[in-house]
Amino acid sequence: MSDPWSSLKSELSSTLSRVLGKNVEVRELPAGSPHGDFCLPCFGLSPDPVSAASDLASSVRAEFVIPISEGPYLNFRIDWEKFAPRLLKAVGPSYGRGNEGKKVMVEFCHANTHKELHIGHVRNLCIGEAVARILEFRGNRVLRANYQGDIGPHVAKCIWGYLNLEFPEPKDPVEKGRLLGKLYTEACKKAPEEEVKRITKALYEGDPETVEVWRKTREWSLEYFDSIYREFGVRFDRLYFESQTAEPGKRIALDLLRRGIAKISDGAVVVDLTEFDLGIVVLVTKEGYPLYPAKELGLAELQFSEGIDRCIHVVASEQNLYFKQVFKIFEMMDPELSAKSHHLSYELVRLKSGKMSSREGNVVTYHDVTEALRKKVEAEYGSESAGKVALAALKYGMLKMDTNTPVSFDLEEATKLKGDTGPYLLYTLVRAKSILEKAGDPGGLEFSDLAPEEIELLRLISRFPSVVKKSAEDLKPHRLARFLFDLSDAFNRFYEKHRVVGSEHEGRRLEIVRCVSTVLETGLGLLGIETVSRM
RNA sequence: GUCCCGGUAGCUCAGCCUGGACAGAGCACCUGCCUCCUAAGCAGGGUGUCGCGGGUUCGAAGAUCCGGAAGUCCCGUCCGGGACACCA
């Protein structure tokens, strides 16, 4: 919970506010800035910002920082010789932790059964897990939830395929998953529409024969997903299925009808949101089937019965309008429900050839990518920890850009192993740990004559807590990912230039390396990236 | 047609929330660097109409005149993607 840098920053801000007689806040300068660590632009302070800055520079006294006026700016340089001991002492496994104390459900993945997991799901999985871990680290109790569509026309198509197509019996979970994916795609091309409707109906009405096939294939799907989740390092605390939200969803929809929130239109149960520019939402079809929005209401009932303070739905941006609609209905039902709900939207993963569609079979699956990656790692560097390195590359690649940035997926781009990649971060950590293993008797700590590369590392280490906090507030893991890259970059420059073991400054350098290693390991952990000890 | 997201180096992307302080990385390409803590590394080499157009924009009692910073804020527009009543 200790965050010396933020404390320093806020102390400095209040000192300045006292001197100036008004509330000001110093701004942090980017870690590599030649101007120092904090600055106060003096433009609004007086008609003459330049002399205001220099007046302030000579009148302000604060511990650990040296004020310097540069033009209209009042800059502050941290006195690292004095500040370093305080900072390094704070760095341990819980450095950067918070105590926010909320109970949060993070709902992500949403893979539909009877289909293959593709790279779009991978982005979702990466974001969801990273956000879950970051929120946990900030002191929240997190429940990971996965809401899966295990019923409906897409399932009916797959069942049609199972009943009408030839296939060899699948042996392991991966084969089972892949087979279902193929059956689905084939059925989309071949299954007659009436047949799909018939099976959908049979499924909803509980026709024993159809249900049996459904049970079996659904089980295959879940085994397949489980094998991937295990490999990926995700475990869900709650699994919700559409088959279980349909009935309560319909019940709630009918209740909304009684309360006058919903109405009948063309025989369907709808909520009219046109006054909010959100169109009309159909809850129950004229045939009496609950649609997705109705099921969402059923799901919310299940979720909020857990007493959660917040529910974060990690769902692609194509559902933006949908979530606005659902949250508006929440608001009409119970404002608190909508206040606690949040849609973490991310842009789609597309292929260069266009949008992926399991219906058309033009998807890049989870196994396509992980296998390509693993093979490449093995070919170039040998098989030692190839699987973990491959996953690191995949996860970091998905997390390093803003959730708002659309991904145009390219296998070549995704299998890069050098530069701004997951393996680079892993490698940096391996190097740092290797130094720590070889360390002799550290000797005393002194911080005189710090090299620029050492100061750079201290600056980055100091900012870790605020980066994590910001990442958590914005629900943007890429901020943390970028930070870890910058840290690695700075560490590798330091590594190249300065000897640690056996050097004159071994004591403090070991301490710095220890902190880099701790921060890197913690940070990678928050991104859901498993580290390795050798590469 | 309406709404949402994107447009920054050849390519992939940061930076925009919180305006000022050189517009930054990585990849790719070229040149160096392993008797020394792991070369998946490091050093050097050069690139930009920040899609386009407009607007707005700090300081003293007031008034007037002059000056007054945009990749970042606002509006418009173009391009790409997505969404928009019985799919999920």
Coordinates of C-alpha atoms (C1' of nucleotides) in Angstrom, one line a residue:
Chain A
M1 CA 0.0 0.0 0.0
S2 CA 3.0 2.1 0.4
D3 CA 3.6 4.5 -2.5
P4 CA 6.4 6.9 -1.7
W5 CA 6.3 8.6 -5.0
S6 CA 2.6 9.5 -4.8
S7 CA 3.1 10.7 -1.2
L8 CA 6.0 12.9 -2.4
K9 CA 3.9 14.3 -5.2
S10 CA 0.9 15.2 -3.0
E11 CA 3.1 16.7 -0.2
L12 CA 4.8 18.8 -2.8
S13 CA 1.4 19.9 -4.2
S14 CA 0.2 20.9 -0.8
T15 CA 3.3 22.8 0.0
L16 CA 2.9 24.8 -3.2
S17 CA -0.7 25.3 -2.6
R18 CA 0.1 26.8 0.8
V19 CA 2.7 29.1 -0.6
L20 CA 0.4 30.3 -3.4
G21 CA -2.7 30.5 -1.3
K22 CA -4.6 28.5 -3.9
N23 CA -5.0 24.8 -4.8
V24 CA -2.5 23.7 -7.3
E25 CA -1.3 20.3 -8.3
V26 CA 2.1 19.5 -9.7
R27 CA 2.2 17.4 -12.8
E28 CA 4.3 14.4 -13.2
L29 CA 6.8 14.6 -16.1
P30 CA 7.3 11.6 -18.3
A31 CA 9.9 9.2 -16.8
G32 CA 12.6 10.1 -19.3
S33 CA 12.0 13.9 -19.2
P34 CA 15.1 16.1 -19.1
H35 CA 13.2 18.6 -17.0
G36 CA 12.9 16.4 -13.9
D37 CA 10.2 14.6 -12.1
F38 CA 7.4 17.1 -11.4
C39 CA 6.5 20.4 -12.9
L40 CA 4.2 23.3 -12.2
P41 CA 3.4 25.4 -15.3
C42 CA 3.2 28.9 -14.1
F43 CA 1.1 30.4 -16.9
G44 CA -2.0 31.2 -14.9
L45 CA -0.2 32.2 -11.7
S46 CA 0.8 35.8 -12.6
P47 CA 1.1 38.1 -15.7
D48 CA 4.7 37.1 -15.9
P49 CA 5.0 33.3 -15.6
V50 CA 8.7 33.4 -16.0
S51 CA 9.5 35.5 -13.0
A52 CA 6.7 33.7 -11.0
A53 CA 8.5 30.4 -11.7
S54 CA 11.8 31.8 -10.5
D55 CA 10.4 33.5 -7.5
L56 CA 8.8 30.2 -6.5
A57 CA 11.9 28.3 -7.1
S58 CA 13.8 30.3 -4.6
S59 CA 11.0 30.4 -1.9
V60 CA 9.8 26.8 -1.9
R61 CA 11.5 24.3 0.2
A62 CA 10.4 20.7 0.2
E63 CA 12.0 17.5 1.3
F64 CA 13.5 15.2 -1.3
V65 CA 13.1 17.5 -4.2
I66 CA 15.1 20.3 -5.8
P67 CA 13.2 23.1 -7.4
I68 CA 14.5 24.6 -10.6
S69 CA 12.8 27.3 -12.7
E70 CA 13.1 26.9 -16.4
G71 CA 11.2 29.6 -18.3
P72 CA 7.6 29.7 -17.3
Y73 CA 7.9 26.3 -15.6
L74 CA 8.8 25.4 -12.1
N75 CA 10.3 22.0 -12.2
F76 CA 11.3 19.7 -9.5
R77 CA 14.0 17.1 -9.6
I78 CA 13.8 14.3 -7.1
D79 CA 17.0 14.1 -5.0
W80 CA 17.5 10.4 -5.6
E81 CA 20.4 10.1 -3.2
K82 CA 18.0 10.9 -0.4
F83 CA 14.8 9.5 -1.8
A84 CA 16.1 6.1 -3.1
P85 CA 16.4 4.4 0.3
R86 CA 12.9 5.3 1.2
L87 CA 11.6 4.1 -2.2
L88 CA 13.5 0.8 -2.3
K89 CA 12.4 -0.1 1.2
A90 CA 8.8 0.1 0.1
V91 CA 9.2 -2.3 -2.8
G92 CA 8.1 -5.9 -2.0
P93 CA 5.5 -8.3 -3.3
S94 CA 2.7 -6.0 -2.1
Y95 CA 4.2 -2.8 -3.5
G96 CA 1.4 -1.1 -5.4
R97 CA -1.4 -3.0 -3.7
G98 CA -4.6 -1.1 -2.8
N99 CA -7.4 -1.7 -0.3
E100 CA -10.4 -0.7 -2.4
G101 CA -12.5 -3.4 -0.7
K102 CA -15.3 -3.8 -3.2
K103 CA -16.8 -7.0 -4.4
V104 CA -16.6 -7.0 -8.2
M105 CA -17.8 -9.4 -10.8
V106 CA -15.8 -9.5 -14.0
E107 CA -17.8 -11.2 -16.6
F108 CA -15.7 -12.2 -19.7
C109 CA -14.9 -14.8 -22.3
H110 CA -18.5 -15.5 -23.3
A111 CA -17.5 -18.2 -25.7
N112 CA -20.6 -20.0 -27.1
T113 CA -20.6 -23.7 -26.7
H114 CA -20.5 -25.7 -29.9
K115 CA -18.1 -23.3 -31.6
E116 CA -14.3 -23.0 -31.6
L117 CA -12.5 -20.4 -29.6
H118 CA -10.9 -17.9 -31.9
I119 CA -8.5 -15.0 -31.5
G120 CA -11.4 -12.6 -30.8
H121 CA -12.1 -14.7 -27.7
V122 CA -8.4 -14.6 -26.9
R123 CA -8.5 -10.8 -26.8
N124 CA -11.5 -10.9 -24.5
L125 CA -9.8 -13.5 -22.3
C126 CA -6.6 -11.5 -22.0
I127 CA -8.4 -8.3 -21.1
G128 CA -10.8 -9.9 -18.7
E129 CA -8.2 -11.8 -16.8
A130 CA -5.8 -8.8 -16.7
V131 CA -8.6 -6.5 -15.4
A132 CA -9.6 -9.1 -12.8
R133 CA -6.1 -9.4 -11.6
I134 CA -5.5 -5.7 -11.5
L135 CA -8.7 -5.1 -9.5
E136 CA -7.8 -7.9 -7.1
F137 CA -4.4 -6.3 -6.6
R138 CA -6.1 -3.0 -5.8
G139 CA -7.8 -4.8 -3.0
N140 CA -11.1 -5.9 -4.4
R141 CA -12.7 -9.3 -4.1
V142 CA -13.2 -10.4 -7.7
L143 CA -15.5 -13.0 -9.0
R144 CA -14.7 -14.2 -12.5
A145 CA -17.8 -15.1 -14.4
N146 CA -18.3 -16.6 -17.8
Y147 CA -21.7 -16.4 -19.5
Q148 CA -22.0 -18.9 -22.3
G149 CA -24.6 -19.3 -25.0
D150 CA -25.3 -23.0 -24.9
I151 CA -28.7 -22.8 -26.5
G152 CA -30.3 -21.3 -29.5
P153 CA -30.1 -21.5 -33.3
H154 CA -26.3 -21.8 -33.4
V155 CA -26.5 -24.8 -31.2
A156 CA -29.3 -26.3 -33.3
K157 CA -27.1 -26.0 -36.3
C158 CA -24.3 -27.8 -34.7
I159 CA -26.7 -30.5 -33.6
W160 CA -28.0 -30.8 -37.1
G161 CA -24.4 -31.4 -38.2
Y162 CA -23.9 -34.0 -35.5
L163 CA -26.9 -35.9 -36.7
N164 CA -26.4 -35.6 -40.4
L165 CA -22.7 -35.4 -41.1
E166 CA -20.0 -38.0 -41.1
F167 CA -17.1 -37.6 -38.7
P168 CA -14.6 -39.7 -36.8
E169 CA -15.1 -40.0 -33.0
P170 CA -13.0 -37.3 -31.3
K171 CA -10.5 -38.5 -28.7
D172 CA -9.3 -35.6 -26.6
P173 CA -10.9 -32.2 -25.6
V174 CA -9.1 -30.3 -28.3
E175 CA -10.4 -32.7 -31.0
K176 CA -13.9 -32.4 -29.6
G177 CA -13.8 -28.7 -29.7
R178 CA -12.5 -28.6 -33.2
L179 CA -15.0 -31.1 -34.4
L180 CA -17.9 -29.1 -33.1
G181 CA -16.5 -26.0 -34.8
K182 CA -16.4 -27.8 -38.1
L183 CA -19.9 -29.3 -37.7
Y184 CA -21.2 -25.8 -37.0
T185 CA -19.5 -24.3 -40.0
E186 CA -20.6 -27.1 -42.3
A187 CA -24.2 -27.0 -41.0
C188 CA -24.3 -23.2 -41.7
K189 CA -23.7 -24.0 -45.3
K190 CA -25.8 -27.2 -45.6
A191 CA -28.6 -27.3 -43.0
P192 CA -32.0 -26.4 -44.3
E193 CA -33.6 -23.5 -42.4
E194 CA -36.7 -25.4 -41.4
E195 CA -34.6 -28.2 -39.9
V196 CA -32.7 -25.7 -37.8
K197 CA -36.0 -24.1 -36.6
R198 CA -37.4 -27.6 -35.8
I199 CA -34.3 -28.5 -33.7
T200 CA -34.3 -25.1 -31.9
K201 CA -37.9 -25.7 -31.0
A202 CA -37.3 -29.3 -29.9
L203 CA -34.4 -28.0 -27.8
Y204 CA -36.5 -25.4 -26.1
E205 CA -39.4 -27.8 -25.5
G206 CA -37.1 -30.5 -24.1
D207 CA -37.5 -33.2 -26.7
P208 CA -35.6 -36.1 -25.1
E209 CA -33.6 -37.2 -28.2
T210 CA -32.5 -33.7 -29.1
V211 CA -31.6 -32.9 -25.5
E212 CA -29.4 -36.0 -25.3
V213 CA -27.3 -34.9 -28.3
W214 CA -27.3 -31.4 -26.8
R215 CA -26.0 -32.7 -23.5
K216 CA -23.3 -34.7 -25.1
T217 CA -22.0 -32.1 -27.4
R218 CA -22.3 -29.4 -24.8
E219 CA -20.1 -31.5 -22.5
W220 CA -17.5 -31.9 -25.3
S221 CA -17.5 -28.1 -25.7
L222 CA -17.0 -27.6 -22.0
E223 CA -14.2 -30.1 -21.8
Y224 CA -12.5 -28.3 -24.7
F225 CA -12.9 -24.9 -23.1
D226 CA -11.6 -26.2 -19.8
S227 CA -8.5 -27.5 -21.4
I228 CA -7.8 -24.0 -22.9
Y229 CA -8.7 -22.2 -19.7
R230 CA -6.2 -24.4 -17.8
E231 CA -3.5 -23.7 -20.3
F232 CA -4.3 -20.1 -20.4
G233 CA -4.3 -19.7 -16.6
V234 CA -7.9 -18.6 -16.2
R235 CA -10.3 -20.1 -13.8
F236 CA -13.9 -19.0 -13.5
D237 CA -15.7 -18.7 -10.2
R238 CA -19.1 -18.7 -11.9
L239 CA -20.3 -20.3 -15.1
Y240 CA -23.6 -19.0 -16.3
F241 CA -25.5 -20.5 -19.2
E242 CA -28.2 -19.1 -21.4
S243 CA -30.1 -22.3 -20.8
Q244 CA -30.4 -21.2 -17.2
T245 CA -31.2 -17.5 -17.8
A246 CA -33.9 -18.0 -20.3
E247 CA -36.7 -19.0 -17.9
P248 CA -36.0 -16.3 -15.3
G249 CA -35.4 -13.8 -18.1
K250 CA -38.9 -14.5 -19.5
R251 CA -40.4 -14.2 -16.1
I252 CA -38.8 -10.8 -15.5
A253 CA -39.9 -9.7 -18.9
L254 CA -43.5 -10.5 -18.2
D255 CA -43.1 -8.8 -14.8
L256 CA -41.9 -5.6 -16.7
L257 CA -45.1 -6.0 -18.8
R258 CA -47.2 -5.8 -15.6
R259 CA -45.2 -2.9 -14.3
G260 CA -45.8 -1.0 -17.6
I261 CA -42.2 -0.8 -18.4
A262 CA -42.6 -3.2 -21.3
K263 CA -45.5 -3.5 -23.7
I264 CA -46.8 -5.8 -26.4
S265 CA -46.0 -4.9 -30.0
D266 CA -46.7 -7.1 -32.9
G267 CA -47.2 -9.9 -30.4
A268 CA -43.7 -9.5 -28.9
V269 CA -42.8 -8.2 -25.5
V270 CA -40.8 -5.0 -26.1
V271 CA -39.4 -2.0 -24.2
D272 CA -39.7 1.2 -26.1
L273 CA -36.6 3.3 -25.6
T274 CA -37.1 5.6 -28.5
E275 CA -37.4 8.6 -26.2
F276 CA -33.8 7.9 -25.2
D277 CA -32.7 7.4 -28.8
L278 CA -32.1 3.8 -28.1
G279 CA -34.7 2.2 -30.3
I280 CA -37.0 -0.6 -29.3
V281 CA -35.8 -3.7 -27.5
V282 CA -37.5 -7.0 -28.0
L283 CA -37.5 -9.1 -24.9
V284 CA -39.7 -12.0 -25.9
T285 CA -40.6 -13.0 -29.4
K286 CA -44.2 -13.4 -30.6
E287 CA -43.6 -17.2 -30.4
G288 CA -42.8 -16.7 -26.8
Y289 CA -39.0 -17.2 -26.8
P290 CA -36.9 -15.0 -24.6
L291 CA -34.3 -13.1 -26.5
Y292 CA -30.8 -12.1 -25.4
P293 CA -31.9 -8.9 -23.6
A294 CA -34.4 -10.8 -21.5
K295 CA -31.8 -13.4 -20.7
E296 CA -29.5 -10.6 -19.6
L297 CA -32.1 -9.6 -17.1
G298 CA -32.3 -13.2 -15.8
L299 CA -28.5 -13.2 -15.6
A300 CA -28.4 -9.9 -13.7
E301 CA -30.7 -11.4 -11.2
L302 CA -28.3 -14.3 -10.6
Q303 CA -25.3 -12.0 -10.5
F304 CA -26.6 -9.4 -8.1
S305 CA -27.9 -12.0 -5.8
E306 CA -24.2 -12.4 -4.8
G307 CA -24.2 -9.0 -3.3
I308 CA -21.7 -7.5 -5.7
D309 CA -20.9 -3.8 -5.7
R310 CA -20.0 -3.7 -9.4
C311 CA -20.4 -5.9 -12.5
I312 CA -18.1 -5.4 -15.4
H313 CA -19.1 -6.9 -18.7
V314 CA -16.1 -7.4 -20.9
V315 CA -17.8 -7.5 -24.3
A316 CA -16.8 -6.4 -27.8
S317 CA -17.8 -2.9 -29.0
E318 CA -20.3 -4.3 -31.5
Q319 CA -22.5 -4.7 -28.4
N320 CA -22.3 -1.0 -27.4
L321 CA -25.8 -0.1 -28.2
Y322 CA -27.1 -3.4 -26.7
F323 CA -25.5 -2.6 -23.4
K324 CA -26.8 1.0 -23.4
Q325 CA -30.3 -0.5 -23.9
V326 CA -29.9 -3.1 -21.2
F327 CA -28.6 -0.6 -18.7
K328 CA -31.4 1.8 -19.5
I329 CA -33.9 -1.0 -18.8
F330 CA -32.0 -1.7 -15.5
E331 CA -32.4 2.0 -14.7
M332 CA -36.1 1.7 -15.2
M333 CA -36.3 -1.4 -13.0
D334 CA -33.8 -0.3 -10.3
P335 CA -31.4 2.6 -10.7
E336 CA -28.9 1.0 -8.5
L337 CA -28.6 -1.9 -10.8
S338 CA -27.6 0.3 -13.7
A339 CA -25.2 2.3 -11.5
K340 CA -23.3 -0.8 -10.6
S341 CA -23.1 -2.2 -14.2
H342 CA -20.3 -1.3 -16.5
H343 CA -19.6 -2.4 -20.1
L344 CA -15.9 -2.7 -20.8
S345 CA -16.0 -2.4 -24.5
Y346 CA -13.1 -3.4 -26.7
E347 CA -12.7 -3.2 -30.5
L348 CA -13.0 -6.3 -32.6
V349 CA -10.2 -8.5 -33.8
R350 CA -10.4 -8.6 -37.5
L351 CA -8.5 -10.5 -40.1
K352 CA -7.0 -8.7 -43.0
S353 CA -9.6 -10.4 -45.1
G354 CA -12.3 -8.9 -43.0
K355 CA -14.5 -9.8 -40.0
M356 CA -14.2 -13.3 -38.6
S357 CA -17.2 -15.4 -38.7
S358 CA -17.5 -19.0 -37.4
R359 CA -20.5 -19.2 -39.6
E360 CA -18.3 -18.8 -42.7
G361 CA -15.4 -20.7 -41.2
N362 CA -12.9 -17.9 -41.8
V363 CA -11.6 -17.8 -38.2
V364 CA -8.1 -18.0 -36.7
T365 CA -8.6 -20.3 -33.7
Y366 CA -6.8 -20.3 -30.4
H367 CA -4.9 -23.4 -31.4
D368 CA -3.9 -22.0 -34.8
V369 CA -2.1 -19.2 -33.1
T370 CA -0.6 -20.9 -30.0
E371 CA 0.7 -23.7 -32.2
A372 CA 2.3 -21.4 -34.7
L373 CA 3.8 -19.5 -31.9
R374 CA 5.1 -22.5 -30.0
K375 CA 6.7 -23.9 -33.2
K376 CA 8.4 -20.6 -34.0
V377 CA 9.8 -20.3 -30.5
E378 CA 11.0 -23.9 -30.6
A379 CA 12.6 -23.5 -34.0
E380 CA 14.4 -20.3 -33.0
Y381 CA 15.3 -20.9 -29.4
G382 CA 14.7 -24.5 -28.5
S383 CA 11.9 -26.1 -26.7
E384 CA 12.8 -25.0 -23.1
S385 CA 9.7 -23.1 -21.8
A386 CA 8.4 -22.7 -25.4
G387 CA 4.8 -23.0 -24.3
K388 CA 5.0 -20.3 -21.7
V389 CA 7.0 -18.0 -24.0
A390 CA 4.4 -18.5 -26.7
L391 CA 1.6 -17.6 -24.4
A392 CA 3.5 -14.6 -23.1
A393 CA 3.8 -13.4 -26.7
L394 CA 0.2 -13.9 -27.4
K395 CA -1.1 -12.3 -24.2
Y396 CA 1.2 -9.3 -24.3
G397 CA 0.4 -8.7 -27.9
M398 CA -3.3 -8.6 -27.1
L399 CA -2.8 -6.3 -24.1
K400 CA -0.3 -3.8 -25.2
M401 CA -2.7 -1.7 -27.2
D402 CA -5.7 0.3 -26.0
T403 CA -8.9 -1.6 -25.8
N404 CA -10.3 1.0 -28.2
T405 CA -7.8 0.1 -30.9
P406 CA -9.2 -2.3 -33.5
V407 CA -6.8 -5.2 -34.1
S408 CA -6.2 -6.3 -37.6
F409 CA -4.8 -9.7 -36.9
D410 CA -1.8 -10.8 -38.7
L411 CA 0.0 -14.1 -37.9
E412 CA 3.4 -12.7 -38.7
E413 CA 2.8 -9.7 -36.4
A414 CA 1.5 -11.9 -33.7
T415 CA 4.4 -14.2 -33.7
K416 CA 7.1 -11.6 -33.2
L417 CA 9.4 -12.5 -30.4
K418 CA 11.7 -9.4 -30.3
G419 CA 11.3 -5.8 -29.4
D420 CA 8.1 -4.7 -27.8
T421 CA 6.8 -8.2 -27.1
G422 CA 6.0 -10.6 -24.2
P423 CA 9.2 -12.6 -24.6
Y424 CA 11.3 -9.4 -24.3
L425 CA 9.7 -8.8 -20.9
L426 CA 10.3 -12.4 -19.8
Y427 CA 13.9 -12.2 -21.0
T428 CA 14.5 -9.0 -19.0
L429 CA 13.2 -10.7 -15.9
V430 CA 15.4 -13.7 -16.5
R431 CA 18.4 -11.5 -16.8
A432 CA 17.6 -9.6 -13.6
K433 CA 17.1 -12.8 -11.7
S434 CA 20.3 -14.2 -13.0
I435 CA 22.1 -11.3 -11.5
L436 CA 20.4 -11.8 -8.2
E437 CA 21.4 -15.5 -8.2
K438 CA 25.0 -14.6 -8.8
A439 CA 25.2 -11.9 -6.2
G440 CA 27.8 -12.1 -3.5
D441 CA 27.7 -10.4 -0.2
P442 CA 25.8 -7.2 -1.0
G443 CA 27.6 -4.9 1.4
G444 CA 26.2 -1.6 2.5
L445 CA 23.8 0.7 0.7
E446 CA 25.0 4.1 -0.5
F447 CA 23.5 6.2 -3.2
S448 CA 26.2 8.6 -4.1
D449 CA 27.1 9.3 -7.8
L450 CA 24.1 7.5 -9.2
A451 CA 24.4 6.9 -12.9
P452 CA 21.7 8.2 -15.2
E453 CA 20.6 4.6 -16.0
E454 CA 20.2 3.9 -12.3
I455 CA 18.1 7.1 -11.8
E456 CA 16.0 6.1 -14.7
L457 CA 15.2 2.8 -13.1
L458 CA 14.5 4.4 -9.7
R459 CA 12.0 6.8 -11.5
L460 CA 10.2 3.9 -13.2
I461 CA 10.1 1.8 -10.0
S462 CA 8.7 4.8 -8.1
R463 CA 5.8 5.1 -10.6
F464 CA 4.6 1.5 -10.6
P465 CA 1.8 2.0 -7.9
S466 CA 0.3 5.0 -9.7
V467 CA 0.4 3.1 -13.0
V468 CA -1.4 0.2 -11.6
K469 CA -4.0 2.4 -9.9
K470 CA -4.6 4.3 -13.1
S471 CA -4.9 1.0 -15.0
A472 CA -7.5 -0.1 -12.6
E473 CA -9.5 3.1 -12.6
D474 CA -9.6 3.2 -16.4
L475 CA -9.9 -0.5 -16.8
K476 CA -7.0 -0.2 -19.3
P477 CA -4.4 -2.9 -19.0
H478 CA -2.3 -1.5 -21.8
R479 CA -1.1 1.3 -19.5
L480 CA 0.5 -1.3 -17.3
A481 CA 1.8 -3.2 -20.3
R482 CA 3.5 -0.1 -21.7
F483 CA 5.0 0.7 -18.4
L484 CA 6.5 -2.8 -18.1
F485 CA 8.0 -2.4 -21.5
D486 CA 9.6 1.0 -20.6
L487 CA 10.9 -0.6 -17.4
S488 CA 12.4 -3.5 -19.4
D489 CA 13.9 -1.1 -21.9
A490 CA 15.5 1.0 -19.1
F491 CA 16.8 -2.1 -17.4
N492 CA 18.4 -3.5 -20.5
R493 CA 20.2 -0.3 -21.1
F494 CA 21.4 -0.3 -17.5
Y495 CA 22.4 -4.0 -17.8
E496 CA 24.5 -3.3 -20.9
K497 CA 26.4 -0.3 -19.4
H498 CA 26.9 -1.2 -15.8
R499 CA 28.2 -4.2 -14.0
V500 CA 26.4 -5.2 -10.9
V501 CA 28.1 -8.3 -9.4
G502 CA 31.5 -7.4 -8.0
S503 CA 31.1 -3.7 -8.8
E504 CA 32.0 -0.8 -6.6
H505 CA 28.2 -0.1 -6.1
E506 CA 27.1 -3.7 -5.8
G507 CA 25.0 -3.2 -2.7
R508 CA 22.7 -0.5 -4.1
R509 CA 22.7 -1.9 -7.6
L510 CA 21.6 -5.3 -6.3
E511 CA 18.9 -3.6 -4.5
I512 CA 17.8 -1.8 -7.6
V513 CA 17.8 -5.0 -9.6
R514 CA 15.8 -6.7 -6.9
C515 CA 13.2 -4.0 -7.1
V516 CA 13.1 -4.1 -10.9
S517 CA 12.6 -7.8 -10.7
T518 CA 9.9 -7.5 -8.2
V519 CA 8.0 -4.9 -10.1
L520 CA 8.4 -6.8 -13.4
E521 CA 7.2 -10.0 -11.9
T522 CA 4.3 -8.4 -10.1
G523 CA 3.3 -6.5 -13.3
L524 CA 3.5 -9.5 -15.6
G525 CA 1.5 -11.4 -13.0
L526 CA -1.2 -8.7 -13.2
L527 CA -1.3 -9.1 -17.0
G528 CA -1.8 -12.8 -16.5
I529 CA 1.6 -13.6 -18.0
E530 CA 3.4 -16.5 -16.4
T531 CA 7.2 -15.9 -16.0
V532 CA 10.0 -18.4 -16.7
S533 CA 13.3 -18.9 -15.0
R534 CA 15.4 -19.7 -18.1
M535 CA 15.1 -18.8 -21.7
Chain B
rG1 C1' -29.9 7.9 -42.6
rU2 C1' -28.6 7.9 -37.1
rC3 C1' -25.2 6.6 -33.3
rC4 C1' -20.3 4.5 -31.5
rC5 C1' -14.9 3.6 -32.4
rG6 C1' -10.5 4.5 -35.2
rG7 C1' -7.2 7.8 -38.8
rU8 C1' 0.1 9.9 -35.7
rA9 C1' 6.9 7.3 -39.6
rG10 C1' 6.9 2.1 -45.1
rC11 C1' 4.1 -1.5 -41.3
rU12 C1' 2.0 -2.2 -36.0
rC13 C1' 1.0 1.1 -32.3
rA14 C1' 1.9 4.8 -27.7
rG15 C1' 0.8 10.0 -26.6
rC16 C1' -5.1 13.0 -26.4
rC17 C1' -8.8 12.0 -20.5
rU18 C1' -5.5 16.3 -17.4
rG19 C1' -3.5 21.8 -23.8
rG20 C1' 2.3 24.5 -22.8
rA21 C1' 8.3 21.0 -22.7
rC22 C1' 11.8 19.0 -29.3
rA23 C1' 5.8 14.2 -31.9
rG24 C1' 7.7 8.8 -29.3
rA25 C1' 8.4 3.3 -29.4
rG26 C1' 8.6 -1.4 -31.8
rC27 C1' 9.0 -3.9 -36.5
rA28 C1' 11.5 -3.8 -41.1
rC29 C1' 16.4 -2.0 -43.5
rC30 C1' 21.9 -0.9 -42.8
rU31 C1' 26.5 -0.7 -39.5
rG32 C1' 28.9 -2.1 -35.2
rC33 C1' 29.2 -4.9 -30.1
rC34 C1' 29.6 -11.6 -26.8
rU35 C1' 37.7 -14.0 -23.0
rC36 C1' 33.0 -9.9 -18.8
rC37 C1' 25.9 -10.8 -14.4
rU38 C1' 21.8 -14.9 -20.6
rA39 C1' 23.1 -11.2 -27.8
rA40 C1' 15.2 -13.1 -27.2
rG41 C1' 20.1 -7.9 -25.7
rC42 C1' 22.8 -3.1 -26.6
rA43 C1' 24.8 1.3 -29.5
rG44 C1' 24.5 4.1 -34.0
rG45 C1' 22.1 5.3 -38.8
rG46 C1' 15.9 8.7 -40.8
rU47 C1' 12.1 9.2 -41.6
rG48 C1' 6.2 12.7 -40.1
rU49 C1' 1.0 17.9 -44.5
rC50 C1' -0.3 14.0 -36.4
rG51 C1' -6.7 12.4 -42.5
rC52 C1' -8.6 17.4 -44.2
rG53 C1' -10.9 22.3 -43.0
rG54 C1' -12.4 25.7 -39.6
rG55 C1' -13.1 27.4 -34.5
rU56 C1' -12.0 28.2 -29.5
rU57 C1' -8.2 28.9 -26.0
rC58 C1' -4.6 31.8 -19.4
rG59 C1' -3.6 36.4 -16.2
rA60 C1' -5.7 42.2 -13.1
rA61 C1' -12.3 46.7 -11.6
rG62 C1' -14.1 47.8 -16.2
rA63 C1' -13.7 49.5 -21.3
rU64 C1' -10.9 49.7 -25.8
rC65 C1' -6.8 48.2 -28.9
rC66 C1' -2.8 44.8 -29.8
rG67 C1' -0.9 40.1 -28.8
rG68 C1' -2.2 35.2 -27.4
rA69 C1' 0.0 28.2 -27.5
rA70 C1' -3.9 22.4 -30.4
rG71 C1' -1.6 15.6 -32.2
rU72 C1' -4.4 16.8 -27.4
rC73 C1' -10.5 20.7 -26.6
rC74 C1' -15.1 22.1 -30.0
rC75 C1' -17.6 22.0 -34.8
rG76 C1' -17.7 20.4 -39.8
rU77 C1' -15.9 17.0 -43.4
rC78 C1' -13.6 12.7 -45.8
rC79 C1' -11.9 7.6 -45.3
rG80 C1' -12.0 2.7 -42.6
rG81 C1' -14.7 -0.4 -39.1
rG82 C1' -18.9 -1.6 -36.1
rA83 C1' -24.1 -1.1 -34.5
rC84 C1' -29.2 0.1 -35.4
rA85 C1' -37.3 -4.9 -34.0
rC86 C1' -38.3 -10.6 -32.9
rC87 C1' -29.8 -13.5 -34.2
rA88 C1' -26.5 -13.9 -30.0

